XYZ file of N, CA and C in Angstrom:
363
model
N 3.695 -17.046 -4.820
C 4.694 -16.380 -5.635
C 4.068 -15.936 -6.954
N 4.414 -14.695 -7.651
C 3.355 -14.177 -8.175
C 4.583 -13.854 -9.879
N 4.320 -14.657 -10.621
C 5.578 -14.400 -11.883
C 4.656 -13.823 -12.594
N 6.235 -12.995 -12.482
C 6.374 -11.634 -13.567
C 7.507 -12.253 -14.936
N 8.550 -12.782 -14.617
C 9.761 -12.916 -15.500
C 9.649 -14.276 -16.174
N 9.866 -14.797 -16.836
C 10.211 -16.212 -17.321
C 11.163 -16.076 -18.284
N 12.063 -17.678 -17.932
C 13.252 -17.738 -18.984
C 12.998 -18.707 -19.926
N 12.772 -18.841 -21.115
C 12.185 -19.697 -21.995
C 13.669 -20.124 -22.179
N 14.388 -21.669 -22.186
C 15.332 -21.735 -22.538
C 15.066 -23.149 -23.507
N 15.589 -22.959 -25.004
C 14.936 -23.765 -26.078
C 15.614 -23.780 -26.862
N 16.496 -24.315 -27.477
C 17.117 -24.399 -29.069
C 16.539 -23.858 -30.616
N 15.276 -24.263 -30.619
C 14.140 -24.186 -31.605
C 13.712 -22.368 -31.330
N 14.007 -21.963 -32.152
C 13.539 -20.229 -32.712
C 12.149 -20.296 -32.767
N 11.605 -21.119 -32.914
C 9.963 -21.204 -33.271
C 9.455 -21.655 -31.870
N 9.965 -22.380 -31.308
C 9.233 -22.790 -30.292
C 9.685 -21.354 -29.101
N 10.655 -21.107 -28.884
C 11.100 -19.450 -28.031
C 10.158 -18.869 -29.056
N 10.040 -18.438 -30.105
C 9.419 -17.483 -30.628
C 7.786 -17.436 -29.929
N 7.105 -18.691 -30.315
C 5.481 -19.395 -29.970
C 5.605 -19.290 -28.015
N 6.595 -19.133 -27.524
C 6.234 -19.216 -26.073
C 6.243 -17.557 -25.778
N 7.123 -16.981 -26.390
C 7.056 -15.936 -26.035
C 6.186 -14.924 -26.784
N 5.331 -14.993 -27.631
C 4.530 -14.531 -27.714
C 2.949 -14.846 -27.184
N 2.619 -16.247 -26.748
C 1.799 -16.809 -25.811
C 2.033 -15.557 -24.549
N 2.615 -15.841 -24.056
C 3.363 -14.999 -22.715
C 3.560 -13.558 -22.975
N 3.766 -13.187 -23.654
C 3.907 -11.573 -23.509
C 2.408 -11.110 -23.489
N 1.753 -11.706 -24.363
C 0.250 -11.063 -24.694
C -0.215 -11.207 -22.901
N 0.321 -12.125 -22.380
C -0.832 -12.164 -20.967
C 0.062 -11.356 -19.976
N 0.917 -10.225 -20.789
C 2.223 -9.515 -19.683
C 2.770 -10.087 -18.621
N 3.628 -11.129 -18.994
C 4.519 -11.832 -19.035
C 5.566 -11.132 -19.268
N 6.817 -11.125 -18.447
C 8.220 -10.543 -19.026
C 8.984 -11.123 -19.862
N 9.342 -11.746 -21.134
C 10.160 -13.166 -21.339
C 11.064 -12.856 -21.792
N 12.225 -13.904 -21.237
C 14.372 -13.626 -21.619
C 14.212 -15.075 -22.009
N 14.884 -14.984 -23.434
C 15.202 -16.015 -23.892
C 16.628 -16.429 -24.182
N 16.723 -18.189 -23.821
C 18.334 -18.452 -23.726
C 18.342 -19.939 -25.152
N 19.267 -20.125 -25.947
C 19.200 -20.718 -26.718
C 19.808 -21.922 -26.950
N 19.916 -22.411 -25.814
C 21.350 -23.580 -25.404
C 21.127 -23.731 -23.106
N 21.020 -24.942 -23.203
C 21.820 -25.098 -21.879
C 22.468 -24.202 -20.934
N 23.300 -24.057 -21.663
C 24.591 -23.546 -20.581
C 24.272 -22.082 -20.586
N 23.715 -21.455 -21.546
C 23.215 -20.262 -21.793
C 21.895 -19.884 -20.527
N 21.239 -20.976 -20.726
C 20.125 -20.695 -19.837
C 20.608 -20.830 -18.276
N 21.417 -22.071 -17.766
C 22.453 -21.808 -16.670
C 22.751 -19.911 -16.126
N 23.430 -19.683 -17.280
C 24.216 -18.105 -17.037
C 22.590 -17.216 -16.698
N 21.788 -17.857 -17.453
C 20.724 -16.572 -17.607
C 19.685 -16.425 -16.268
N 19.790 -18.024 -15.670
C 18.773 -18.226 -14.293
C 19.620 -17.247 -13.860
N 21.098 -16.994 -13.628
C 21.915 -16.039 -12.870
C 22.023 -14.650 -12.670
N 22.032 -14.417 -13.908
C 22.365 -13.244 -14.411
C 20.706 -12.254 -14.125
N 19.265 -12.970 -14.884
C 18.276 -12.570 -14.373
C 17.425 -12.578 -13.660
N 17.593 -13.472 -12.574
C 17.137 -14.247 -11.594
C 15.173 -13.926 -11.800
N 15.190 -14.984 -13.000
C 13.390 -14.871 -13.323
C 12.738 -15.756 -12.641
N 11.258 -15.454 -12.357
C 10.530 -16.168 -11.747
C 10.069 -17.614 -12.128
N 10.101 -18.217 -13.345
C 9.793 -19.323 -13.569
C 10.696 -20.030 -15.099
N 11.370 -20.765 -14.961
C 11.961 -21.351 -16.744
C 11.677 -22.543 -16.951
N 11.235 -22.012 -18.277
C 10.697 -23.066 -18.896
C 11.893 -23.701 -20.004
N 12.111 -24.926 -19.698
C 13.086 -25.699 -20.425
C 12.998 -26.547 -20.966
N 13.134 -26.739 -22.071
C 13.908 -27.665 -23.669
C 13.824 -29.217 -22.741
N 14.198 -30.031 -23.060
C 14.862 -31.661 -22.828
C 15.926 -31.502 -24.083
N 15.651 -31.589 -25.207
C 16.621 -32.151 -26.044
C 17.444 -30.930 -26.737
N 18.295 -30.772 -26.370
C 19.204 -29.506 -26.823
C 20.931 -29.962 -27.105
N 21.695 -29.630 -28.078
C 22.934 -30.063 -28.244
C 23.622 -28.902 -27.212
N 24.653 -29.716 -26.721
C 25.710 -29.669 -25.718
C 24.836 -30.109 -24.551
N 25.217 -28.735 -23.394
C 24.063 -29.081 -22.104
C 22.935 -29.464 -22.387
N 22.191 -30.424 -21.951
C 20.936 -30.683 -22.438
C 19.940 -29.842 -21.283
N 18.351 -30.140 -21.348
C 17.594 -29.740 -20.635
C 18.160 -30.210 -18.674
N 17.916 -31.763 -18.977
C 18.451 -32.418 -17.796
C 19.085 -32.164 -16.942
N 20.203 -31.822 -17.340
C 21.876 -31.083 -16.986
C 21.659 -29.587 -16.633
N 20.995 -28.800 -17.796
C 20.639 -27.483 -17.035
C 19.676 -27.279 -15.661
N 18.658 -28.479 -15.989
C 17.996 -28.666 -14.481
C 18.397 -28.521 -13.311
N 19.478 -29.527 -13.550
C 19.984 -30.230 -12.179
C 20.713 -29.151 -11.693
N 21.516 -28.844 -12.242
C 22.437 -27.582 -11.828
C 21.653 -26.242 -11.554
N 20.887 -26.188 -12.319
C 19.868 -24.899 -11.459
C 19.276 -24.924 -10.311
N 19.010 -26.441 -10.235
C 18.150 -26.570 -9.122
C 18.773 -26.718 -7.956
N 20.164 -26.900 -8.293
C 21.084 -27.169 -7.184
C 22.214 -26.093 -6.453
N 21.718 -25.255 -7.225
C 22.919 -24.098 -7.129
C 22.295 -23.143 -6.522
N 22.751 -22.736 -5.171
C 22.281 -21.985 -4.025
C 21.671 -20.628 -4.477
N 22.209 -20.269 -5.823
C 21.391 -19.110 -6.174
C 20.632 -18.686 -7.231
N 20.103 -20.401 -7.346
C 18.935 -20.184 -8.489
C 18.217 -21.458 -8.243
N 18.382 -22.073 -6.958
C 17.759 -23.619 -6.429
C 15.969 -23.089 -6.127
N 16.272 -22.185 -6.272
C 14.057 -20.886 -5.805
C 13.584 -20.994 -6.865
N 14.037 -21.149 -8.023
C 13.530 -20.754 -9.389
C 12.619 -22.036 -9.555
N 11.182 -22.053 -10.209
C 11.104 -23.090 -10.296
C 11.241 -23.223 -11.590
N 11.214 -25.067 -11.832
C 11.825 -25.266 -14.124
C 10.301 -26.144 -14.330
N 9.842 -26.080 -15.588
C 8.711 -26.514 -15.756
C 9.488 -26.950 -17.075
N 9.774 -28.459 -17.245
C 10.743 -29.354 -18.660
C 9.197 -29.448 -19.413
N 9.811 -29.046 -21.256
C 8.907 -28.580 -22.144
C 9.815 -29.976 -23.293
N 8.927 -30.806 -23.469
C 9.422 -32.318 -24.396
C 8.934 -32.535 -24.933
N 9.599 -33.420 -25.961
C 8.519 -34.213 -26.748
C 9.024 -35.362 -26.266
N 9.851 -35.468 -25.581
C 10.368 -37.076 -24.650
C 8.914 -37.558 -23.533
N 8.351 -38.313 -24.000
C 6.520 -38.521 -24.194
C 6.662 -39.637 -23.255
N 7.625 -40.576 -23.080
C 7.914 -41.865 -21.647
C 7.475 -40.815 -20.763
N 7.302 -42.146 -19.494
C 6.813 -41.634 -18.097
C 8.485 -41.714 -17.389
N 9.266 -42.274 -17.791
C 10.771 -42.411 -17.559
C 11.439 -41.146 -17.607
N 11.035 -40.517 -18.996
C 11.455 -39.055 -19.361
C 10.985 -38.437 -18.008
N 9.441 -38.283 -17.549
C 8.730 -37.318 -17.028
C 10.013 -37.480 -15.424
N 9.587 -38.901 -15.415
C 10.122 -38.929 -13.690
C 11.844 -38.721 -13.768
N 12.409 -38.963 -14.663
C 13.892 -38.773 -14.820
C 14.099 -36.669 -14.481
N 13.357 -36.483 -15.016
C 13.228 -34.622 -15.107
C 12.847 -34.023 -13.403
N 11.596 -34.883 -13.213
C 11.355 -34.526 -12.108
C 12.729 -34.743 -10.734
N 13.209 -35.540 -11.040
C 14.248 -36.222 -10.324
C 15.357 -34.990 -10.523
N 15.853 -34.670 -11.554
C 16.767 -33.485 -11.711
C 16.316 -32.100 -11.081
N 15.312 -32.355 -10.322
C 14.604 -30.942 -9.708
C 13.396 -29.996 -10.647
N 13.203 -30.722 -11.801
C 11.936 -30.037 -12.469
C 11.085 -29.600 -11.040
N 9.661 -28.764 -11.588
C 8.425 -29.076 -10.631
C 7.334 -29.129 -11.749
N 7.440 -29.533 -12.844
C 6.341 -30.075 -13.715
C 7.221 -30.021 -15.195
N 6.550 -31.087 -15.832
C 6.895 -31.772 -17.036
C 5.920 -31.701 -17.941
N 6.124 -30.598 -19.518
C 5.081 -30.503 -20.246
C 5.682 -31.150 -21.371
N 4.197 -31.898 -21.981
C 4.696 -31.951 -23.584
C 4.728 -31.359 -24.492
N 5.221 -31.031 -25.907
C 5.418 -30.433 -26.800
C 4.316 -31.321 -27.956
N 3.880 -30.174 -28.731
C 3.407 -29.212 -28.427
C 2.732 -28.525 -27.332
N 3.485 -27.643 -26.691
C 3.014 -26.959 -25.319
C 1.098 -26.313 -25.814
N 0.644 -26.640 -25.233
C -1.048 -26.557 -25.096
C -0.728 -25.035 -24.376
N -1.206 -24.024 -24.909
C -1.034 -23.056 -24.210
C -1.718 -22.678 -23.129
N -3.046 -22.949 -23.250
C -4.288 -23.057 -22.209
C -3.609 -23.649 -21.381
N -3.002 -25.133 -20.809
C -2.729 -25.981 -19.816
C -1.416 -25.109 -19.605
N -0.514 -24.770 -20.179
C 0.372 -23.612 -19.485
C 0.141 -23.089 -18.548
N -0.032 -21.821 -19.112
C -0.966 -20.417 -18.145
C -1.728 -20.735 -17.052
N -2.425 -21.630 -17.288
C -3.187 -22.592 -15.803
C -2.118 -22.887 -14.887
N -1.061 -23.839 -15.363
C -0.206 -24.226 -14.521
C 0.675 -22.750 -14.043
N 1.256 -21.950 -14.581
C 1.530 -21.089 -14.298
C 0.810 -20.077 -13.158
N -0.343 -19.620 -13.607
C -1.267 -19.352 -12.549
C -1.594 -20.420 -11.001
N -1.578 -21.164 -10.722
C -1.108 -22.158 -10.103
C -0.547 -22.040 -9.049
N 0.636 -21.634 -9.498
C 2.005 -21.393 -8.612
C 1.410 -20.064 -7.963
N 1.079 -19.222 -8.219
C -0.021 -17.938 -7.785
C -0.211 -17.897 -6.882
């Protein structure tokens, strides 16, 4: 599977800002959602190739947007790559469990990104 689109979904303006300019430079498409439930509507609405998601966000959290993406017949393809500073191995496997398919820490290493991204390739 060959991504073109990604949904950066993140609370933090700086951190959407820092991913999506990482990503555009390597032409990358990026839609950014600023909340949970936002990013929910947006797996939908733009059906992108890979989102990258928050853990700690007020209202829906990362978790919650996971699970429900991953579970919902028309965005369960997408894969979510959870972007934390929740640094436990509890965090990692709790995410993975909600249907993540990889768990990064924050500060996102941009190099180990793009690798992982390429990857999926």
């Amino acid at each position: 599977m060959t991504v073109k689109k990604i949904l950066i979904v993140d609370d933090s303006p700086t951190d959407r800002q820092y991913l999506k300019e990482i990503l555009s430079r390597l032409g990358y498409q990026c839609v950014m959602a600023a909340n949970g439930d936002e990013g929910i509507e947006m797996a939908r609405s733009e059906s992108p190739d890979l989102i990258l998601m928050d853990v700690v966000m007020p209202g829906t959290n990362g978790f919650q947007a996971t699970r429900t993406i991953t579970r919902d017949a028309s965005t369960r393809h997408i894969p979510v790559f959870m972007c934390s500073t929740k640094s436990q191995e509890t965090d990692r496997i709790w995410g993975m469990r909600q249907g993540a398919t990889d768990y990064l820490l924050k500060p996102i290493d941009a190099a180990a990104l793009v690798a992982r991204i390429k990857a999926m390739g």
